[in-house]
Tab-separated table of C-alpha atoms and ligand atoms in Angstrom:
chain	number	residue	atom	x	y	z
O	7	MET	CA	76.993	33.904	88.450
O	8	ALA	CA	78.415	31.712	85.587
O	9	PRO	CA	80.488	28.682	86.635
O	10	THR	CA	83.760	29.584	85.616
O	11	SER	CA	87.128	27.752	85.590
O	12	LYS	CA	88.750	31.185	85.731
O	13	PRO	CA	89.684	32.009	89.679
O	14	LEU	CA	87.617	34.369	90.608
O	15	ASP	CA	89.882	37.470	92.574
O	16	ALA	CA	86.700	37.030	95.524
O	17	LEU	CA	83.917	34.582	96.217
O	18	VAL	CA	81.572	36.240	98.362
O	19	ILE	CA	79.249	33.581	100.280
O	20	GLY	CA	76.115	34.320	100.832
O	21	ALA	CA	73.479	36.795	99.060
O	22	GLY	CA	71.776	38.702	102.344
O	23	PRO	CA	72.442	42.114	102.751
O	24	ALA	CA	76.080	41.430	103.779
O	25	GLY	CA	77.085	39.442	100.461
O	26	ILE	CA	75.074	41.534	98.358
O	27	GLY	CA	76.185	45.130	99.828
O	28	THR	CA	80.178	43.383	100.246
O	29	ALA	CA	79.955	42.337	96.516
O	30	LEU	CA	78.352	45.851	95.113
O	31	ALA	CA	81.369	47.416	96.553
O	32	LEU	CA	83.663	44.606	95.511
O	33	SER	CA	82.280	45.724	91.923
O	34	ALA	CA	83.078	49.244	92.396
O	35	VAL	CA	86.547	48.077	91.873
O	36	ASP	CA	88.016	47.967	88.341
O	37	ASP	CA	89.070	45.091	86.965
O	38	LEU	CA	87.311	42.607	89.360
O	39	LEU	CA	86.640	39.385	88.761
O	40	VAL	CA	83.680	38.365	91.667
O	41	GLY	CA	81.013	36.317	92.450
O	42	VAL	CA	78.511	35.209	94.796
O	43	VAL	CA	76.921	31.812	95.914
O	44	ASP	CA	74.299	31.542	98.133
O	45	ARG	CA	72.584	27.711	99.512
O	46	GLY	CA	69.411	29.423	98.836
O	47	GLN	CA	67.860	32.471	97.541
O	48	ILE	CA	68.844	35.842	96.794
O	49	GLY	CA	67.899	36.982	101.017
O	50	GLN	CA	66.579	33.779	102.048
O	51	THR	CA	67.196	34.524	105.865
O	52	PHE	CA	64.253	36.851	104.886
O	53	LEU	CA	62.415	34.519	103.536
O	54	ASP	CA	62.796	32.057	106.523
O	55	TRP	CA	61.750	35.336	108.742
O	56	PRO	CA	58.333	34.405	110.918
O	57	THR	CA	55.575	36.374	108.670
O	58	LYS	CA	55.026	38.538	111.484
O	59	GLN	CA	58.582	39.311	111.880
O	60	THR	CA	59.350	43.071	110.794
O	61	PHE	CA	62.421	45.193	110.890
O	62	LEU	CA	62.896	47.690	113.933
O	63	THR	CA	65.666	49.933	111.777
O	64	PRO	CA	63.058	52.237	109.859
O	65	SER	CA	63.763	52.880	106.626
O	66	PHE	CA	63.001	56.216	104.902
O	67	THR	CA	64.712	57.860	101.960
O	68	GLY	CA	67.288	60.723	103.316
O	69	ASN	CA	69.787	60.013	100.637
O	70	GLY	CA	69.715	62.884	98.533
O	71	PHE	CA	70.380	64.933	101.772
O	72	GLY	CA	73.870	62.191	102.675
O	73	ALA	CA	71.632	60.270	104.794
O	74	THR	CA	71.029	57.512	103.375
O	75	ASP	CA	67.969	54.655	103.712
O	76	LEU	CA	69.625	52.521	107.441
O	77	ASN	CA	68.921	49.866	105.527
O	78	ALA	CA	70.048	50.533	102.264
O	79	VAL	CA	73.462	48.792	100.916
O	80	HIS	CA	73.686	50.362	97.942
O	81	PRO	CA	74.299	54.470	98.033
O	82	ARG	CA	71.825	54.940	95.057
O	83	THR	CA	68.896	52.769	96.186
O	84	SER	CA	66.320	52.848	99.298
O	85	PRO	CA	64.094	50.136	100.613
O	86	ALA	CA	61.611	52.891	101.395
O	87	PHE	CA	61.721	54.800	97.596
O	88	SER	CA	61.413	50.830	95.929
O	89	LEU	CA	58.806	49.720	98.421
O	90	GLY	CA	57.215	51.975	100.028
O	91	ALA	CA	57.234	50.977	103.194
O	92	ASP	CA	59.030	52.013	106.799
O	93	TYR	CA	59.112	49.024	108.783
O	94	LEU	CA	59.666	46.213	106.363
O	95	THR	CA	58.771	42.727	106.747
O	96	GLY	CA	61.079	39.853	105.320
O	97	PRO	CA	59.812	39.134	102.076
O	98	GLN	CA	59.617	43.237	101.356
O	99	TYR	CA	63.227	43.131	101.943
O	100	ALA	CA	64.446	40.546	99.780
O	101	LYS	CA	62.324	42.025	97.525
O	102	TYR	CA	64.693	44.841	97.336
O	103	LEU	CA	67.699	42.694	97.594
O	104	ARG	CA	66.444	41.105	94.253
O	105	SER	CA	65.985	43.937	92.343
O	106	VAL	CA	69.272	46.169	93.924
O	107	VAL	CA	71.093	42.366	92.479
O	108	LYS	CA	69.146	42.940	88.891
O	109	HIS	CA	69.668	47.023	88.859
O	110	PHE	CA	73.618	46.528	89.498
O	111	GLN	CA	73.647	42.975	87.780
O	112	VAL	CA	75.310	41.345	90.662
O	113	PRO	CA	76.846	37.602	89.490
O	114	VAL	CA	74.927	35.445	92.279
O	115	LEU	CA	74.847	31.588	91.896
O	116	SER	CA	71.460	30.591	94.108
O	117	ASP	CA	71.236	27.008	95.333
O	118	THR	CA	74.509	26.268	95.411
O	119	GLU	CA	75.986	25.636	99.130
O	120	VAL	CA	79.522	25.729	100.544
O	121	THR	CA	80.952	22.885	102.281
O	122	ALA	CA	84.431	23.670	102.617
O	123	VAL	CA	86.913	26.246	102.294
O	124	GLU	CA	90.375	25.740	102.241
O	125	ALA	CA	93.413	27.813	101.630
O	126	ALA	CA	95.465	26.615	98.971
O	127	GLY	CA	98.513	28.638	98.118
O	128	ASP	CA	97.751	32.041	97.384
O	129	GLY	CA	94.001	31.603	97.060
O	130	PHE	CA	91.078	29.420	98.222
O	131	THR	CA	89.454	26.404	97.249
O	132	VAL	CA	86.128	26.281	98.065
O	133	ALA	CA	83.971	23.439	97.722
O	134	THR	CA	80.260	23.471	96.915
O	135	SER	CA	77.534	21.743	95.679
O	136	ARG	CA	77.981	22.561	91.706
O	137	GLY	CA	81.842	21.543	92.104
O	138	PRO	CA	85.087	23.542	93.179
O	139	VAL	CA	85.594	27.176	92.962
O	140	SER	CA	89.095	28.755	93.027
O	141	ALA	CA	89.269	32.295	94.272
O	142	ARG	CA	92.129	34.872	95.676
O	143	THR	CA	90.262	36.018	98.512
O	144	VAL	CA	86.790	34.751	100.061
O	145	VAL	CA	84.232	37.240	102.069
O	146	TRP	CA	82.292	34.767	104.689
O	147	ALA	CA	78.876	36.450	104.788
O	148	GLY	CA	76.846	33.175	105.925
O	149	GLY	CA	74.377	35.363	108.566
O	150	GLU	CA	73.756	34.625	111.794
O	151	PHE	CA	70.347	32.951	111.474
O	152	SER	CA	70.926	29.247	111.338
O	153	ASP	CA	73.726	29.271	114.317
O	154	ARG	CA	71.090	29.597	117.307
O	155	PRO	CA	73.551	27.673	120.480
O	156	ASP	CA	71.905	26.382	123.011
O	157	ALA	CA	70.742	28.614	125.926
O	158	ARG	CA	72.803	27.479	129.356
O	159	LEU	CA	69.475	26.028	130.539
O	160	SER	CA	68.480	22.647	131.035
O	161	GLY	CA	65.959	21.540	129.424
O	162	ILE	CA	66.179	23.976	126.259
O	163	GLY	CA	64.441	21.627	124.160
O	164	LEU	CA	61.293	22.056	125.438
O	165	ALA	CA	61.352	25.682	124.248
O	166	ASP	CA	61.040	27.019	120.761
O	167	HIS	CA	63.538	29.381	119.787
O	168	SER	CA	62.302	33.047	118.749
O	169	ALA	CA	63.218	32.700	114.767
O	170	THR	CA	61.082	30.149	114.338
O	171	PRO	CA	57.250	29.865	113.132
O	172	GLU	CA	56.173	28.022	115.424
O	173	ALA	CA	57.166	30.763	118.410
O	174	TRP	CA	54.555	33.170	116.329
O	175	GLU	CA	51.302	31.220	116.586
O	176	PRO	CA	49.025	32.320	118.208
O	177	ARG	CA	49.202	31.306	121.997
O	178	SER	CA	46.263	31.454	125.095
O	179	GLY	CA	46.870	31.936	128.795
O	180	ARG	CA	50.291	32.041	130.012
O	181	VAL	CA	53.666	32.122	127.762
O	182	ILE	CA	56.979	32.588	129.194
O	183	VAL	CA	59.549	34.311	126.850
O	184	ILE	CA	63.344	33.916	128.019
O	185	GLY	CA	65.495	36.911	126.790
O	186	GLY	CA	64.602	40.226	126.921
O	187	TYR	CA	66.459	42.201	124.065
O	188	GLU	CA	65.220	42.966	121.059
O	189	SER	CA	63.500	39.372	119.902
O	190	GLY	CA	62.580	38.873	123.156
O	191	ILE	CA	60.638	41.947	123.493
O	192	ASP	CA	59.268	41.867	119.762
O	193	ILE	CA	57.539	38.131	120.532
O	194	ALA	CA	56.233	39.281	123.937
O	195	CYS	CA	54.433	42.494	122.992
O	196	HIS	CA	53.458	39.909	119.628
O	197	HIS	CA	51.474	37.568	122.187
O	198	VAL	CA	49.944	40.349	124.548
O	199	GLU	CA	48.811	41.783	121.452
O	200	HIS	CA	46.686	38.605	121.029
O	201	GLY	CA	45.322	38.706	124.295
O	202	ALA	CA	48.502	36.125	125.735
O	203	ARG	CA	49.396	36.923	129.632
O	204	VAL	CA	53.402	36.988	129.316
O	205	THR	CA	56.341	36.389	131.592
O	206	VAL	CA	59.433	37.638	130.438
O	207	VAL	CA	62.902	36.625	131.776
O	208	ASP	CA	66.118	38.095	132.006
O	209	ALA	CA	68.967	38.407	134.094
O	210	GLY	CA	70.553	41.666	132.367
O	211	SER	CA	67.355	43.355	132.339
O	212	PRO	CA	68.043	44.908	129.185
O	213	TRP	CA	64.332	46.301	129.141
O	214	ASP	CA	66.002	48.857	131.588
O	215	ALA	CA	67.403	52.665	129.565
O	216	GLY	CA	70.538	51.691	130.066
O	217	SER	CA	72.819	54.857	129.879
O	218	GLY	CA	74.415	54.378	126.087
O	219	SER	CA	72.823	55.938	122.870
O	220	ASP	CA	73.603	52.758	120.949
O	221	PRO	CA	71.353	50.380	119.888
O	222	SER	CA	73.270	47.453	120.472
O	223	PHE	CA	72.808	47.704	124.165
O	224	ARG	CA	69.288	49.380	124.410
O	225	LEU	CA	66.284	48.840	123.224
O	226	ALA	CA	65.321	50.835	120.023
O	227	PRO	CA	62.145	53.438	120.159
O	228	ARG	CA	59.616	51.313	118.626
O	229	SER	CA	60.301	48.522	121.133
O	230	ARG	CA	59.960	50.479	123.837
O	231	MET	CA	56.823	52.010	122.550
O	232	ARG	CA	55.814	48.635	122.191
O	233	LEU	CA	56.725	47.418	125.311
O	234	ASP	CA	54.947	50.489	126.987
O	235	ALA	CA	51.762	49.520	125.440
O	236	ALA	CA	52.180	46.341	126.407
O	237	ALA	CA	53.108	47.188	130.319
O	238	ALA	CA	49.840	48.773	129.827
O	239	THR	CA	47.239	46.324	128.982
O	240	GLY	CA	48.623	44.144	132.701
O	241	ARG	CA	49.518	41.000	130.857
O	242	LEU	CA	52.866	41.818	130.362
O	243	THR	CA	55.500	40.599	133.564
O	244	LEU	CA	59.476	41.705	133.299
O	245	THR	CA	61.189	39.504	135.625
O	246	THR	CA	65.120	40.072	136.328
O	247	ALA	CA	66.417	36.439	136.711
O	248	HIS	CA	68.052	34.118	134.784
O	249	ALA	CA	66.263	30.688	133.740
O	250	SER	CA	67.917	27.620	134.609
O	251	SER	CA	65.758	24.903	133.684
O	252	ILE	CA	62.161	24.091	132.258
O	253	LYS	CA	60.493	21.235	133.007
O	254	ARG	CA	56.704	19.553	131.563
O	255	ASP	CA	54.220	19.153	134.132
O	256	GLY	CA	51.459	17.457	132.661
O	257	ALA	CA	49.562	20.255	130.342
O	258	GLU	CA	52.217	23.196	131.873
O	259	TRP	CA	55.672	24.270	131.323
O	260	ILE	CA	57.976	25.132	134.578
O	261	ALA	CA	60.392	27.325	133.881
O	262	SER	CA	62.850	27.326	136.899
O	263	LEU	CA	64.881	30.608	137.848
O	264	ASP	CA	67.507	31.068	140.063
O	265	ASN	CA	66.341	33.533	142.139
O	266	GLY	CA	63.769	30.538	143.685
O	267	THR	CA	61.002	31.181	141.892
O	268	ARG	CA	59.311	28.888	139.090
O	269	ILE	CA	56.943	30.226	136.466
O	270	ARG	CA	53.919	28.066	135.185
O	271	ALA	CA	52.978	28.271	131.239
O	272	ASP	CA	50.366	26.845	128.869
O	273	SER	CA	52.576	26.431	125.686
O	274	ARG	CA	56.084	25.721	125.686
O	275	PRO	CA	58.407	28.293	126.461
O	276	ILE	CA	60.303	30.700	123.815
O	277	ALA	CA	63.487	31.126	123.911
O	278	ALA	CA	64.644	34.524	122.899
O	279	THR	CA	68.307	33.902	123.746
O	280	GLY	CA	70.089	35.036	120.181
O	281	PHE	CA	72.496	33.598	117.659
O	282	GLY	CA	75.865	32.898	117.316
O	283	PRO	CA	78.439	33.802	114.761
O	284	GLY	CA	77.381	31.521	112.473
O	285	LEU	CA	80.496	30.453	110.331
O	286	GLY	CA	79.662	27.243	109.372
O	287	PRO	CA	81.949	26.049	107.140
O	288	VAL	CA	85.320	28.775	107.846
O	289	SER	CA	84.452	28.011	111.527
O	290	GLU	CA	88.239	26.659	111.354
O	291	LEU	CA	90.067	29.721	109.670
O	292	PHE	CA	89.181	32.156	112.179
O	293	THR	CA	90.059	32.324	115.966
O	294	LEU	CA	87.484	33.190	118.770
O	295	ARG	CA	87.474	36.352	120.701
O	296	ARG	CA	87.155	35.340	124.573
O	297	ASP	CA	83.593	35.942	123.851
O	298	GLY	CA	83.221	33.710	121.480
O	299	TRP	CA	83.147	36.149	118.453
O	300	PRO	CA	85.823	36.032	115.706
O	301	GLU	CA	89.044	37.493	115.918
O	302	LEU	CA	89.413	40.382	113.175
O	303	ASP	CA	92.437	42.320	112.026
O	304	ASP	CA	91.509	45.935	111.405
O	305	ASP	CA	90.555	44.858	108.018
O	306	ASP	CA	88.079	42.742	109.612
O	307	GLN	CA	90.573	39.749	107.933
O	308	SER	CA	90.885	36.310	109.758
O	309	THR	CA	94.105	36.982	111.666
O	310	ILE	CA	94.888	33.571	110.786
O	311	THR	CA	93.767	33.162	107.128
O	312	PRO	CA	94.854	35.921	105.364
O	313	GLY	CA	92.283	36.662	102.650
O	314	LEU	CA	89.507	35.466	104.170
O	315	PHE	CA	86.904	38.335	105.618
O	316	LEU	CA	84.396	38.830	107.566
O	317	SER	CA	81.330	40.807	106.916
O	318	GLY	CA	77.883	41.461	108.584
O	319	PRO	CA	76.530	40.794	111.728
O	320	ALA	CA	79.260	39.218	113.825
O	321	MET	CA	81.824	41.435	113.454
O	322	ARG	CA	83.019	43.242	116.306
O	323	HIS	CA	85.926	45.257	116.440
O	324	GLY	CA	87.104	46.471	120.345
O	325	ALA	CA	83.504	46.384	121.807
O	326	LEU	CA	82.001	47.561	118.783
O	327	LYS	CA	79.148	45.280	117.279
O	328	PHE	CA	77.917	45.458	114.371
O	329	CYS	CA	74.739	44.103	114.369
O	330	PHE	CA	72.671	45.886	112.145
O	331	ILE	CA	72.724	46.341	108.346
O	332	TYR	CA	73.806	50.470	109.034
O	333	LYS	CA	76.384	49.344	110.715
O	334	PHE	CA	78.064	46.732	108.881
O	335	ARG	CA	77.888	48.113	105.515
O	336	GLN	CA	80.089	50.830	106.527
O	337	ARG	CA	82.714	47.793	106.137
O	338	PHE	CA	81.768	47.124	102.504
O	339	ALA	CA	83.895	49.867	100.599
O	340	HIS	CA	86.673	49.406	103.004
O	341	VAL	CA	87.016	45.436	102.770
O	342	ALA	CA	86.836	46.079	98.892
O	343	ARG	CA	89.620	48.546	98.838
O	344	VAL	CA	91.764	46.096	100.756
O	345	ILE	CA	91.347	43.036	98.675
O	346	GLY	CA	91.141	45.900	95.250
O	347	GLU	CA	94.672	47.699	96.223
O	348	ALA	CA	96.048	43.733	96.922
O	349	GLN	CA	95.554	42.955	93.952
O	350	GLY	CA	96.825	46.677	92.060
O	351	LYS	CA	93.330	47.924	91.135
O	352	ASP	CA	91.838	51.081	90.599
O	353	CYS	CA	89.660	51.991	93.255
O	354	SER	CA	88.486	55.541	92.753
O	355	GLY	CA	84.896	53.998	92.463
O	356	LEU	CA	84.187	53.285	95.806
O	357	GLU	CA	84.371	57.062	97.204
O	358	GLU	CA	80.862	57.413	95.713
O	359	TRP	CA	80.418	55.222	99.026
O	360	ARG	CA	82.420	57.933	101.123
O	361	THR	CA	80.464	60.234	100.084
O	362	ALA	CA	77.052	59.087	100.899
O	363	GLY	CA	78.196	58.288	104.456
O	364	MET	CA	78.609	54.376	103.777
O	365	LEU	CA	82.825	54.158	104.625
O	366	THR	CA	84.450	53.946	108.254
O	367	ASP	CA	87.635	53.453	108.103
O	368	ASP	CA	88.466	55.006	111.553
O	369	LEU	CA	86.695	52.767	113.718
O	370	SER	CA	87.441	55.093	117.036
O	371	CYS	CA	84.684	57.650	115.770
O	372	CYS	CA	82.106	54.984	116.034
O	373	GLY	CA	81.853	55.269	119.899
O	374	VAL	CA	79.977	58.835	120.414
O	375	GLU	CA	77.542	59.013	122.541
O	376	CYS	CA	74.593	61.242	121.971
O	377	ALA	CA	73.981	64.430	124.240
O	378	CYS	CA	70.226	64.572	124.217
R	409	LIG	C1	65.045	38.849	113.964
R	409	LIG	C2	66.406	39.284	113.741
R	409	LIG	C3	66.063	40.580	113.196
R	409	LIG	C4	66.768	41.739	112.617
R	409	LIG	N1	65.902	42.864	112.182
R	409	LIG	C5	67.415	43.432	112.242
R	409	LIG	C6	66.966	45.117	111.857
R	409	LIG	O1	65.774	45.398	112.074
R	409	LIG	N2	67.389	45.714	111.416
R	409	LIG	C7	68.905	45.201	110.620
R	409	LIG	O2	69.734	46.231	110.567
R	409	LIG	N3	69.256	44.493	111.081
R	409	LIG	C8	68.379	43.362	112.064
R	409	LIG	N4	68.991	42.045	112.327
R	409	LIG	C9	70.297	41.738	112.178
R	409	LIG	C10	71.095	41.389	110.279
R	409	LIG	O3	70.469	42.812	109.936
R	409	LIG	C11	70.322	40.396	110.077
R	409	LIG	O4	71.071	39.414	110.821
R	409	LIG	C12	70.584	40.271	108.600
R	409	LIG	O5	70.138	38.820	107.705
R	409	LIG	C13	72.043	40.032	108.319
R	409	LIG	O6	72.418	39.970	107.438
R	409	LIG	P1	73.923	39.017	106.224
R	409	LIG	O7	73.717	39.048	104.656
R	409	LIG	O8	74.951	38.746	107.275
R	409	LIG	O9	73.086	37.153	106.876
R	409	LIG	P2	71.628	36.828	106.471
R	409	LIG	O10	71.090	37.725	105.753
R	409	LIG	O11	71.343	35.460	106.885
R	409	LIG	O12	72.155	36.015	104.954
R	409	LIG	C14	73.437	34.920	104.830
R	409	LIG	C15	73.443	34.122	103.106
R	409	LIG	O13	73.681	33.545	103.668
R	409	LIG	C16	73.477	32.010	102.673
R	409	LIG	N5	74.612	30.857	103.509
R	409	LIG	C17	74.698	30.840	104.823
R	409	LIG	N6	75.351	29.441	104.800
R	409	LIG	C18	75.955	29.311	103.554
R	409	LIG	C19	76.711	28.360	103.108
R	409	LIG	N7	77.239	26.988	103.699
R	409	LIG	N8	76.697	28.304	101.408
R	409	LIG	C20	75.959	29.598	100.767
R	409	LIG	N9	75.495	29.925	101.633
R	409	LIG	C21	75.333	30.414	102.816
R	409	LIG	C22	72.304	32.247	103.698
R	409	LIG	O14	71.298	31.156	102.935
R	409	LIG	C23	71.592	33.567	103.467
R	409	LIG	O15	71.140	34.059	102.574
R	409	LIG	C24	67.987	41.112	112.433
R	409	LIG	C25	68.428	40.107	113.047
R	409	LIG	C26	67.325	39.049	113.239
R	409	LIG	C27	68.097	37.287	113.441
């Protein structure tokens, strides 16, 4: 994206899958002036992933039969096809995003941090590290990765968050992982596979199968298989309890649990305690739901700042969570159409997204459970 003094029709903040995907859909609307900015590079979060971290949603080129690759952000692309891999690493996915940007000529300005967003008249003034940008609408796609809220336990500063490289470095002896959903099980299995004895602590025991089929609420099949293999070594313990504090005791670390037990470890505990909504400079422009996630209208727009949209894993509608790419991508074309129609543009180019199964307008159809 070249710096422009002309107001953009839509400015997308963040060049991860949510930002690039939304920009691609906006580009399918006739005659919209669109730009994307990122404080780092295209796919920066994936470049920052710990090197052992891989996707848990597999890629597979089912596009020709209407089953678009789960990790694709455009109907005519497939990371499995372009990279020849199924469980992608972070750098592989960043490479896919770069190739999509290049192929579809998405206007992205890298190394451009957004520091403030202000509603001004019928649009926005956006302060960036390269100077101000004016835009009629803004899509926040800044992701969750840098928002690591402190878990409700004292001594959390003695733990390594699971998203940091330190948490993945080899550990011997006893390891404690606090949090037992995908990130916790992933890193616990990683350390068991490398010979450590690992205790995972989570009051909600998310490793239990549960009753629903939504992967936002139950472990992915590959995680379950890895969990079974780790349990078979005898070096994995799953504990249903809430960790209330972490303390240092000489060469050991002690986690106290609310069931009265204390667990000792030979290295800093690992906090796999998740991510926040990551709203950064737009946090004042959204109200939050009681559960802390941003309040959105039916079009993924802020309820207090018209023209400001959210794209990405922080999106919630009722009980629905959009925390995987295959989920939040269903809204790229919807948001693009809302923005395009408000500006009187021809949005027929978005039909390709619907045909490919990448457009969900009616969210009531998302709660279907699998019969078997
Ligand atoms: C460890 C982990 C594993 C995951 N595994 C999967 C998986 O297997 N499958 C799946 O579908 N989903 C997975 N997810 C969920 C989700 O797909 C990812 O979090 C994904 O990165 C979200 O995409 P995004 O574009 O919203 O955010 P990001 O990829 O984080 O992109 C946000 C971009 O915004 C930029 N940015 C942020 N703030 C600013 C600012 N102020 N100014 C300018 N730029 C800014 C950042 O530099 C970044 O490039 C995983 C998430 C995590 C954390």
